[in-house]
Coordinates of C-alpha atoms and ligand atoms in Angstrom, one line a residue:
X75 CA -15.0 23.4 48.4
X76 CA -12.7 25.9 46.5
X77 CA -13.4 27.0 43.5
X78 CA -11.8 25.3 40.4
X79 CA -8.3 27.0 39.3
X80 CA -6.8 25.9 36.0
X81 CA -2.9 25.7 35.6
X82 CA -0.1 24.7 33.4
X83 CA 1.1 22.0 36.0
X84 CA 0.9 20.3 39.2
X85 CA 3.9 19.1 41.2
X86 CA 3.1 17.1 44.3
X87 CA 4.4 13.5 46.0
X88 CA 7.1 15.7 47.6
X89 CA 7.2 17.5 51.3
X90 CA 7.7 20.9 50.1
X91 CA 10.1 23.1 52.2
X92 CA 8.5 26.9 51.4
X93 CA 11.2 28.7 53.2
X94 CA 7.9 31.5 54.0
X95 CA 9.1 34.4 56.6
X96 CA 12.3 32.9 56.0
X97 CA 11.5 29.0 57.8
X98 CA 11.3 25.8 56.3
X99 CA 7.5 26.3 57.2
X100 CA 7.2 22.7 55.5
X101 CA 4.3 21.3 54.1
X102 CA 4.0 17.9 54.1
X103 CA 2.9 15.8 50.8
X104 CA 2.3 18.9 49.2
X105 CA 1.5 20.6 45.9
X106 CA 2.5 23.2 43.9
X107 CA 0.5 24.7 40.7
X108 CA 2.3 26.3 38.1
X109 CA 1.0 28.4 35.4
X110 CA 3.3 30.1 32.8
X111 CA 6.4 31.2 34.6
X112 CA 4.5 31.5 38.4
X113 CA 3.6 30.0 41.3
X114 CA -0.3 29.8 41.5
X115 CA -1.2 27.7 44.6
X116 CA 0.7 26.2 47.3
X117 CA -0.5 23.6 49.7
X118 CA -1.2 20.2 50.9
X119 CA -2.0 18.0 48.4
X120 CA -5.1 16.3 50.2
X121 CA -6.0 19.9 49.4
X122 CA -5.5 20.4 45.7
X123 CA -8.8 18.9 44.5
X124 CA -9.7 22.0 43.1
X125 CA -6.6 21.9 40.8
X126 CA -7.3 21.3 36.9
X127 CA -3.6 20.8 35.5
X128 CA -2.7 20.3 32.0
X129 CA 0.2 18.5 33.4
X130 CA 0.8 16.3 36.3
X131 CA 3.7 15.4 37.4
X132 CA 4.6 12.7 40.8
X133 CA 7.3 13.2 42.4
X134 CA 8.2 10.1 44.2
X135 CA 8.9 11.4 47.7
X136 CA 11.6 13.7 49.2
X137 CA 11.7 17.7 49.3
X138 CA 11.2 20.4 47.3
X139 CA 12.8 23.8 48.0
X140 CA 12.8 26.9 46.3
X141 CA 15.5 27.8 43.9
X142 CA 18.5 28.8 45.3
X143 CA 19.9 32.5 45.0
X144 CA 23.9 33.0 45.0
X145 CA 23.6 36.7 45.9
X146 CA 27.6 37.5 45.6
X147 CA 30.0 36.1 43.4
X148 CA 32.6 37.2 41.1
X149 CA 32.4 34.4 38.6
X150 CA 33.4 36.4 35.8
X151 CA 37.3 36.6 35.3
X152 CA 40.6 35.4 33.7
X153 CA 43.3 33.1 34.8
X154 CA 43.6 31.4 38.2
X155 CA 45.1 32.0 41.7
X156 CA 46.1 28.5 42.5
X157 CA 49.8 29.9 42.5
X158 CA 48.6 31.9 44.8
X159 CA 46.9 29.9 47.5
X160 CA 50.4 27.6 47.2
X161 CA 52.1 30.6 48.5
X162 CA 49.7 31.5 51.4
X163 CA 50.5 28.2 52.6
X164 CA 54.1 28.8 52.5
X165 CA 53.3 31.7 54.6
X166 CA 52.6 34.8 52.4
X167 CA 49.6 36.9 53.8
X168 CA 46.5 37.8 51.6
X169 CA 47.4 41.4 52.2
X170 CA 51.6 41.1 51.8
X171 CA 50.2 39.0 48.1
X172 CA 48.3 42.2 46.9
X173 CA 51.0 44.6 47.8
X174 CA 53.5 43.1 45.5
X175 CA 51.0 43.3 42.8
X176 CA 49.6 39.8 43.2
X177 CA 45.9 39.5 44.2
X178 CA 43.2 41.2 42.7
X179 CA 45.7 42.9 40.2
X180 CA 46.9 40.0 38.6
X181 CA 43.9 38.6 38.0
X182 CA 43.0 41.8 36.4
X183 CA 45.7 41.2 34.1
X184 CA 44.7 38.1 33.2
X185 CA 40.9 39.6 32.4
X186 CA 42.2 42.4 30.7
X187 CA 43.5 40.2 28.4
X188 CA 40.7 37.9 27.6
X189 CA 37.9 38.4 25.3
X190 CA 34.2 39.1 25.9
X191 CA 34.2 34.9 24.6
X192 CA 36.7 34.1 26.5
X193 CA 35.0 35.4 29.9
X194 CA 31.8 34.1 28.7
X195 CA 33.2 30.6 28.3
X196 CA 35.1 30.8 31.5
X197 CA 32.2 31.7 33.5
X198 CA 30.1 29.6 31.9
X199 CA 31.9 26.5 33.0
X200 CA 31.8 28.0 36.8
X201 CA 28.3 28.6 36.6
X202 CA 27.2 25.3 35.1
X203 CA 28.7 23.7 38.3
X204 CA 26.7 26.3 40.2
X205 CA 23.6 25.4 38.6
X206 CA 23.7 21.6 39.4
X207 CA 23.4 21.9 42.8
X208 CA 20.0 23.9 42.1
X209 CA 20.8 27.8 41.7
X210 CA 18.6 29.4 39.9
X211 CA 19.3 32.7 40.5
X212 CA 23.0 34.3 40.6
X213 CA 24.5 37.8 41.0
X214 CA 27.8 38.3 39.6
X215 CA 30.0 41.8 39.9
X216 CA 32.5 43.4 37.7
X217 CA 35.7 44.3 39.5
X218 CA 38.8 42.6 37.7
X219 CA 38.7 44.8 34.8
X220 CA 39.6 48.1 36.6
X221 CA 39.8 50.1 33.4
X222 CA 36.7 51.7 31.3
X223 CA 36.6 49.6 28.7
X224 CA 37.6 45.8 30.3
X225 CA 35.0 46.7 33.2
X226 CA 32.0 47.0 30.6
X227 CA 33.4 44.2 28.8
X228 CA 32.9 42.3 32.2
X229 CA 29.4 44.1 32.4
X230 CA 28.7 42.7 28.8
X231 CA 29.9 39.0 29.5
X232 CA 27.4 39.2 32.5
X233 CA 24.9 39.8 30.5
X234 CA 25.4 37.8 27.7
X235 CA 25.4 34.5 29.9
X236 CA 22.3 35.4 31.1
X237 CA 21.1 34.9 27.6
X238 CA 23.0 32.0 27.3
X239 CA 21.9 29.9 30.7
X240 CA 18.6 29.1 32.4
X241 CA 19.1 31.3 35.2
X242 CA 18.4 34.7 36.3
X243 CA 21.5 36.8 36.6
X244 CA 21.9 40.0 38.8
X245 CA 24.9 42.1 37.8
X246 CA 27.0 44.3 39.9
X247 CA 29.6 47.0 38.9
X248 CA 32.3 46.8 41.6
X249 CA 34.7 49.2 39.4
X250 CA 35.8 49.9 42.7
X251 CA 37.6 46.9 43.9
X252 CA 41.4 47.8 43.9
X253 CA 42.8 50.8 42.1
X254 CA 44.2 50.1 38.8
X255 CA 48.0 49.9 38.6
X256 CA 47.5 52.9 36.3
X257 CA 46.0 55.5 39.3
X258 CA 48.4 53.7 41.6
X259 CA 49.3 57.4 42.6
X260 CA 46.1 58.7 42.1
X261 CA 43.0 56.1 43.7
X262 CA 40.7 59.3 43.9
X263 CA 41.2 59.8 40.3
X264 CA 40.3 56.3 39.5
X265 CA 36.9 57.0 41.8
X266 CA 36.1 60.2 39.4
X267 CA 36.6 58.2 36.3
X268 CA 34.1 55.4 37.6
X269 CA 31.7 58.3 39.0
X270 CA 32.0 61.2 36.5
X271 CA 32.4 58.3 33.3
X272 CA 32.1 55.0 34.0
X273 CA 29.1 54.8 36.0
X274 CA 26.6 56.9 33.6
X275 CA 27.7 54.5 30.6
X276 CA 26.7 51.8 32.6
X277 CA 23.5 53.2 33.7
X278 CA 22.7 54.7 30.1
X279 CA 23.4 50.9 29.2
X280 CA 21.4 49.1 31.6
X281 CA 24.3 47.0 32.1
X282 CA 24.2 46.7 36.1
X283 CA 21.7 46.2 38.7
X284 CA 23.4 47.8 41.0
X285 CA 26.7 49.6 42.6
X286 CA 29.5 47.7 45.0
X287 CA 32.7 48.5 46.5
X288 CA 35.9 47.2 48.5
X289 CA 35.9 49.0 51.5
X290 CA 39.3 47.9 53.1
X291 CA 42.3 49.1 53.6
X292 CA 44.2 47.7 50.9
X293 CA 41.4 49.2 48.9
X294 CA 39.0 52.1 49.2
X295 CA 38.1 54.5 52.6
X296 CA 34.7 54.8 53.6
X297 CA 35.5 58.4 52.1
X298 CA 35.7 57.7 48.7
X299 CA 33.1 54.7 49.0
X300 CA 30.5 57.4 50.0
X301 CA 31.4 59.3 46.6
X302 CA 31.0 56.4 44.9
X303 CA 27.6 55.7 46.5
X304 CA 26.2 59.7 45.9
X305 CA 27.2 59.2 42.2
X306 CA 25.4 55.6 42.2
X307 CA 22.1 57.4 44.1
X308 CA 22.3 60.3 41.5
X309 CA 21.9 57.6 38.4
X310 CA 19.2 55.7 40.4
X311 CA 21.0 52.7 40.9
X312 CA 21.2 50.4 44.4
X313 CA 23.9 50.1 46.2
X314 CA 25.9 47.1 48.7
X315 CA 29.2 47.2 50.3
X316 CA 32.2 44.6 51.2
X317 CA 32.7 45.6 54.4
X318 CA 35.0 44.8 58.0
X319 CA 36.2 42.1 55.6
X320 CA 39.4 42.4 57.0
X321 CA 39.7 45.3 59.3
X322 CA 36.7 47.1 61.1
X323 CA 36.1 50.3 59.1
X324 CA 32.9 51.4 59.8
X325 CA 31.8 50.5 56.5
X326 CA 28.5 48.5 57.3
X327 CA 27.5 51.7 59.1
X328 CA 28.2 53.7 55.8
X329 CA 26.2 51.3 53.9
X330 CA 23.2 51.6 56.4
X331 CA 23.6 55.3 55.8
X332 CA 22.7 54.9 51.8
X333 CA 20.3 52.3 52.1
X334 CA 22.2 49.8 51.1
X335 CA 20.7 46.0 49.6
X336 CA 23.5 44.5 52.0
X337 CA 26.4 44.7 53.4
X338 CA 28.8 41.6 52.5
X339 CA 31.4 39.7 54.8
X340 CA 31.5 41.7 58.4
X341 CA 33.2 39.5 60.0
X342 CA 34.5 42.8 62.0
X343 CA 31.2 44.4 62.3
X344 CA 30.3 46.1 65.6
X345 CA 27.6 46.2 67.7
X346 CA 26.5 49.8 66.7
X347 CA 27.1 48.7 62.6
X348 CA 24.8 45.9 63.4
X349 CA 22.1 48.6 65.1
X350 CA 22.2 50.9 62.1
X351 CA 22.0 47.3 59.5
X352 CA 18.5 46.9 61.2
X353 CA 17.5 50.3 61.4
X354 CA 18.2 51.0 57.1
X355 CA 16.7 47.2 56.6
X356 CA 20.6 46.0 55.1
X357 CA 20.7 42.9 55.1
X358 CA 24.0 41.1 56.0
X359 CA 25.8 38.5 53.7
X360 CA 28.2 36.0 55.0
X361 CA 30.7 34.5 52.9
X362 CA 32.4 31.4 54.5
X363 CA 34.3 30.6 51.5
X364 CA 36.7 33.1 51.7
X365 CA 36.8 32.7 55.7
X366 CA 37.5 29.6 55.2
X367 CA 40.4 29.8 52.6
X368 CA 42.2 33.1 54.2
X369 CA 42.0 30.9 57.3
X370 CA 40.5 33.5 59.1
X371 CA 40.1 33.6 62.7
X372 CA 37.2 36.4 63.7
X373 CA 33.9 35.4 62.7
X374 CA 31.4 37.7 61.6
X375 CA 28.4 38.4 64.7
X376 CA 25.8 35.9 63.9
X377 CA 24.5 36.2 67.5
X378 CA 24.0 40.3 66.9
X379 CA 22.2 39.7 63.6
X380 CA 20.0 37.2 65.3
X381 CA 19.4 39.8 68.2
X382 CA 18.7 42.8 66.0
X383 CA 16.8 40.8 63.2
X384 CA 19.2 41.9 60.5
X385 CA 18.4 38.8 58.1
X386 CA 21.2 36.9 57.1
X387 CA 22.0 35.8 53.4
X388 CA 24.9 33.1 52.8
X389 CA 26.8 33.0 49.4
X390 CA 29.5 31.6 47.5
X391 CA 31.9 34.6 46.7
X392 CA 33.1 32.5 44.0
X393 CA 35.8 34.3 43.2
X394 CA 39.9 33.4 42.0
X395 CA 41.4 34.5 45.0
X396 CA 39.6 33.8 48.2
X397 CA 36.6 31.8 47.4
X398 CA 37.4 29.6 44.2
X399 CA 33.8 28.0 45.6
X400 CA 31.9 26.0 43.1
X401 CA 29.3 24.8 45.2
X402 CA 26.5 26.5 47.0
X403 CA 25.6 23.8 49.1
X404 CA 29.0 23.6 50.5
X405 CA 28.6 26.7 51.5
X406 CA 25.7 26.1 53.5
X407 CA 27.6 23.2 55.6
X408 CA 30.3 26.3 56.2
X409 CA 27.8 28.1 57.2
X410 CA 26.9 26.2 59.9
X411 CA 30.2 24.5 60.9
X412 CA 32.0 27.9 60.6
X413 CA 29.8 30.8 61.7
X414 CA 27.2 29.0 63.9
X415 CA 24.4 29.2 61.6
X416 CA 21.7 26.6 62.2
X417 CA 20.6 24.4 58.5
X418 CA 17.4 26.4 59.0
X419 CA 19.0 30.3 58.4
X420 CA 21.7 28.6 56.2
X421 CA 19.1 27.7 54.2
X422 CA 17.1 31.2 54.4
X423 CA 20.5 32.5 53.6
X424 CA 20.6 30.9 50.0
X425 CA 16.8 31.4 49.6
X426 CA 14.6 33.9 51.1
X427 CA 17.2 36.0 52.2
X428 CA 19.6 35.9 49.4
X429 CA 16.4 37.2 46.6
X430 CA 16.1 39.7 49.2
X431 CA 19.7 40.8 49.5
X432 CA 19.1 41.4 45.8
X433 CA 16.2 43.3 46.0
X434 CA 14.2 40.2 44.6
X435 CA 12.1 39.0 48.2
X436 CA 8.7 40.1 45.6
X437 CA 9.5 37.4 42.9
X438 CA 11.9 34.8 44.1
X439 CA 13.5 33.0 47.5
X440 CA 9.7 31.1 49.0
X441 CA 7.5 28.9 47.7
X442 CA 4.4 31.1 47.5
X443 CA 1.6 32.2 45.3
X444 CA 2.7 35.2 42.8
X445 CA 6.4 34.1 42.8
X446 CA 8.0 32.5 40.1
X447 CA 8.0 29.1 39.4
X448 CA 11.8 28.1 40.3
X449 CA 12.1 25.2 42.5
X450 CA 14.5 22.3 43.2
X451 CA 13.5 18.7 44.2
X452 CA 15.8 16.5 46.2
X453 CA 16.1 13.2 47.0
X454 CA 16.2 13.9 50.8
X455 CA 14.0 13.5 53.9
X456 CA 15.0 16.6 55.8
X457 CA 16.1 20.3 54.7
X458 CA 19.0 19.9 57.2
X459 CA 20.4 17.4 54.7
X460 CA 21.2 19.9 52.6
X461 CA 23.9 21.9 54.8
X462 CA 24.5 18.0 56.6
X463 CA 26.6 16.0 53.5
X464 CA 29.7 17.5 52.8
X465 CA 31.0 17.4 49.6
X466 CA 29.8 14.7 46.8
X467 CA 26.7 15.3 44.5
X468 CA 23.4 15.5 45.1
X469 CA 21.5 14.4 42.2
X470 CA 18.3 17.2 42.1
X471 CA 15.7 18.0 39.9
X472 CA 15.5 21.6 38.6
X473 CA 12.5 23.9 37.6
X474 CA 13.4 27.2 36.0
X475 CA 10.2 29.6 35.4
X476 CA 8.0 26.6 35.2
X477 CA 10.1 24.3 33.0
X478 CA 12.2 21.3 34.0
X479 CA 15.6 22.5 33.2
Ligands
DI6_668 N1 36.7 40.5 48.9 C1 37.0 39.3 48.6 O1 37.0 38.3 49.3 C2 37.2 39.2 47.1 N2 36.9 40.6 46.7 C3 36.7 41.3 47.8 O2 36.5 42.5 47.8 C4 38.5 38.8 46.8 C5 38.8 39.0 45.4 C6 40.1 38.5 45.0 O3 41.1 38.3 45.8 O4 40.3 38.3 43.7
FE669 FE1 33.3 39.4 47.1

């Protein structure tokens, strides 16, 4: 007999799917305690005599997961690329779009433009389809402001929606995401104005989590990424990397080298990228979204993550050029239709592994003792559902910190 434990709340009537070391480790006809925001007890519920709840509460049958983590998106921003896409599939390339000033750059117009409100609102909306689909937990980078004072605006909108919204939001400053049509001639100036200017502000502000770059060719060199990343180590702050995106630049490996969080996309990483991933404990985010849309043909090297144990996280990307993704669990199917994933790592991917690619594995991803209490209930009888249906909604039930949200 264990000991009596008193709690806020009891969940059980549900097979819960703990997503522990990263498997669905399911526990059937479980129970989970809550008290205040955390996680107190975890188990069967046959089990949970011991439990005195203030609160019960039956779930009639299906599965609980944890929360789900978007660990990469860019949902803040102004205007929309639909033009865009509509001239890809007359047969513009990605790349021949952003040299005539399209891409990235015009949707920094458009964000330059728009108030702190306006990207508030705009993201807002994004994020509240997001949420629906069970995300609690979302990371969100600067990058379309690409001047000092529209790139803290972007920092500021970030954080203001995290006031705004039941979630927990992660923000990222990717100042260095294109060069600004202003340092056209000069992209090492615009990396001293984010290092020498930008960056301390920031950090003086507490207004990111953490550091990213575009390390591509129609962006930054793995040279001025690794200034970037000194100046980011200097004010204390974590870094992560888009990376062989595109084109195979070493930039995983470069990542590795500064400890990175993760290293995003890698559809052109290498074997020896992969080694160093593992050895520096990056982890490795796949986006399918933007695979998917830039009708991509290389896929990144699952089979090489799998062999060197780099874990894999999955996100949306959401972003207005290659990944206008509103839905998490789509990117699960993509996951495992595009890239070879099996529902199980997909799963990890939005999970376990996506906390961890935010430095959150402590708090958030499982269902476990000591973590908080965020946790979705669906009206499903296997996990694999969840990457299975394509499209559609999935009605859920969503607890944020402990409270139905
Ligand atoms: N890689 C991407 O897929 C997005 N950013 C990046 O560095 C694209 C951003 C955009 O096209 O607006
Ligand atoms: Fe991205």
């Amino acid at each position: 007999m264990h000991e009596e434990l008193c709690c806020d709340s009891l969940w059980f009537g549900a097979d819960l799917v703990t997503m522990r070391a990263g498997r669905y480790n399911l526990i059937r006809n479980g129970a989970i305690a809550v008290h205040g925001d955390k996680i107190v007890w975890v188990g069967p519920y046959a089990e949970a005599g011991h439990l005195r709840a203030e609160r019960r509460h039956e779930l009639d049958g299906g599965i609980v997961t944890p929360g789900l983590v978007d660990c990469h998106t860019h949902l803040v921003f102004g205007g929309d690329r639909s033009a865009e896409f509509e001239q890809r599939l007359n047969g513009a390339s990605y790349s021949e779009i952003a040299a005539q000033g399209g891409g990235i750059l015009s949707t920094v117009r458009a964000t330059r433009q728009a108030s702190l409100t306006q990207l508030v609102a705009g993201a807002r909306f994004r994020m509240e389809r997001l949420l629906a689909e069970g995300v609690t937990t979302v990371e969100i980078k600067s990058g379309y402001g690409l001047d000092r004072e529209s790139e803290l605006r972007m920092l500021r909108a970030i954080r203001e929606l995290a006031t705004t919204l039941p979630v927990q939001i992660r923000a990222t400053c990717l100042a260095a995401h294109a060069t600004p049509p202003e340092f056209s001639d000069n992209p090492d100036g615009w990396i001293d104005l984010i290092c020498n200017d930008l960056l301390p502000q920031v950090a003086a502000e507490g207004l990111a989590d953490a550091v990213d770059a575009f390390c591509e060719h129609l962006a930054f060199s793995p040279q001025q990424v690794t200034r970037l990343f000194e100046a980011a180590v200097r004010l204390g702050l974590p870094v992560k990397l888009h990376a062989e995106q595109l084109s195979p630049l070493g930039g995983s490996t470069l990542a590795a080298r500064f400890n990175a969080l993760s290293a995003d996309h890698l559809e052109y990483a290498t074997e020896s990228d992969v080694a160093a991933m593992a050895q520096s404990g990056t982890l490795a985010v796949l986006l399918p979204g933007a695979f998917y849309l830039l009708r991509e043909k290389q896929r990144p090297p699952v089979e090489l993550f799998r062999r060197y144990k780099v874990p894999m996280a999955l996100a949306s990307d959401a972003n207005p050029g290659t990944s206008p993704a509103l839905s998490l669990r789509l990117m699960l199917n993509m996951g495992c239709t595009l890239f070879g994933m099996t529902p199980e790592e997909a799963l990890a991917g939005v999970t376990l592994n996506g906390a961890k690619a935010l430095g959150l594995g402590d708090t958030q991803g499982s269902l476990e003792p000591g973590k908080f209490a965020d946790f979705v209930h669906w009206p499903l009888a296997h996990p694999a559902e969840l990457a299975y249906w394509l499209g559609g909604e999935l009605p859920c039930k969503v607890i944020f910190r402990g409270e139905v949200r």
